[in-house]
């Protein structure tokens, strides 16, 4: 029995980018992702909304 929790992280830097390609790639992993965090903000500052 595998009691591990796998977390996915998808990040896009600009409004023109789409995180869908990264999310689809999680399907190829040999394990089930339990939770996914998506960061849609630029890395130029640390003022980011918390979701």
Coordinates of C-alpha atoms in Angstrom, one line a residue:
X1 CA 0.0 0.0 0.0
X2 CA 1.4 3.4 -1.0
X3 CA 0.5 6.1 1.5
X4 CA 2.4 8.8 -0.3
X5 CA 0.7 12.0 -1.3
X6 CA 1.9 13.5 -4.6
X7 CA 1.5 17.2 -5.3
X8 CA 1.7 18.8 -8.7
X9 CA 2.8 22.3 -9.4
X10 CA 2.1 24.1 -12.7
X11 CA 3.4 27.7 -13.3
X12 CA 2.9 30.1 -16.1
X13 CA 4.6 33.5 -16.2
X14 CA 2.4 35.6 -18.5
X15 CA -1.3 36.0 -19.2
X16 CA -0.8 34.6 -22.7
X17 CA 0.5 31.3 -21.5
X18 CA -1.8 28.4 -20.7
X19 CA -1.1 25.9 -17.9
X20 CA -3.2 23.1 -19.7
X21 CA -0.1 21.5 -21.3
X22 CA 1.5 21.1 -17.9
X23 CA -1.6 19.7 -16.3
X24 CA -2.0 17.2 -19.2
X25 CA 1.6 16.0 -18.6
X26 CA 0.7 14.9 -15.1
X27 CA -1.4 12.1 -16.7
X28 CA 1.9 10.5 -17.9
X29 CA 3.3 10.2 -14.4
X30 CA 3.5 6.7 -12.9
X31 CA 1.5 7.8 -9.9
X32 CA -1.7 9.7 -9.1
X33 CA -1.4 13.4 -8.4
X34 CA -3.5 14.2 -5.2
X35 CA -3.4 18.0 -5.3
X36 CA -2.4 20.5 -7.9
X37 CA -1.2 24.1 -7.3
X38 CA -1.3 26.5 -10.2
X39 CA 0.7 29.8 -10.1
X40 CA -0.3 32.2 -12.8
X41 CA 1.7 35.2 -11.6
X42 CA 4.9 36.7 -12.8
X43 CA 8.0 36.0 -10.7
X44 CA 9.1 39.7 -10.8
X45 CA 7.5 40.4 -7.5
X46 CA 6.2 38.6 -4.4
X47 CA 2.8 40.3 -4.2
X48 CA 0.7 37.3 -5.2
X49 CA -2.9 36.3 -4.3
X50 CA -3.2 33.2 -2.2
X51 CA -5.6 30.5 -3.5

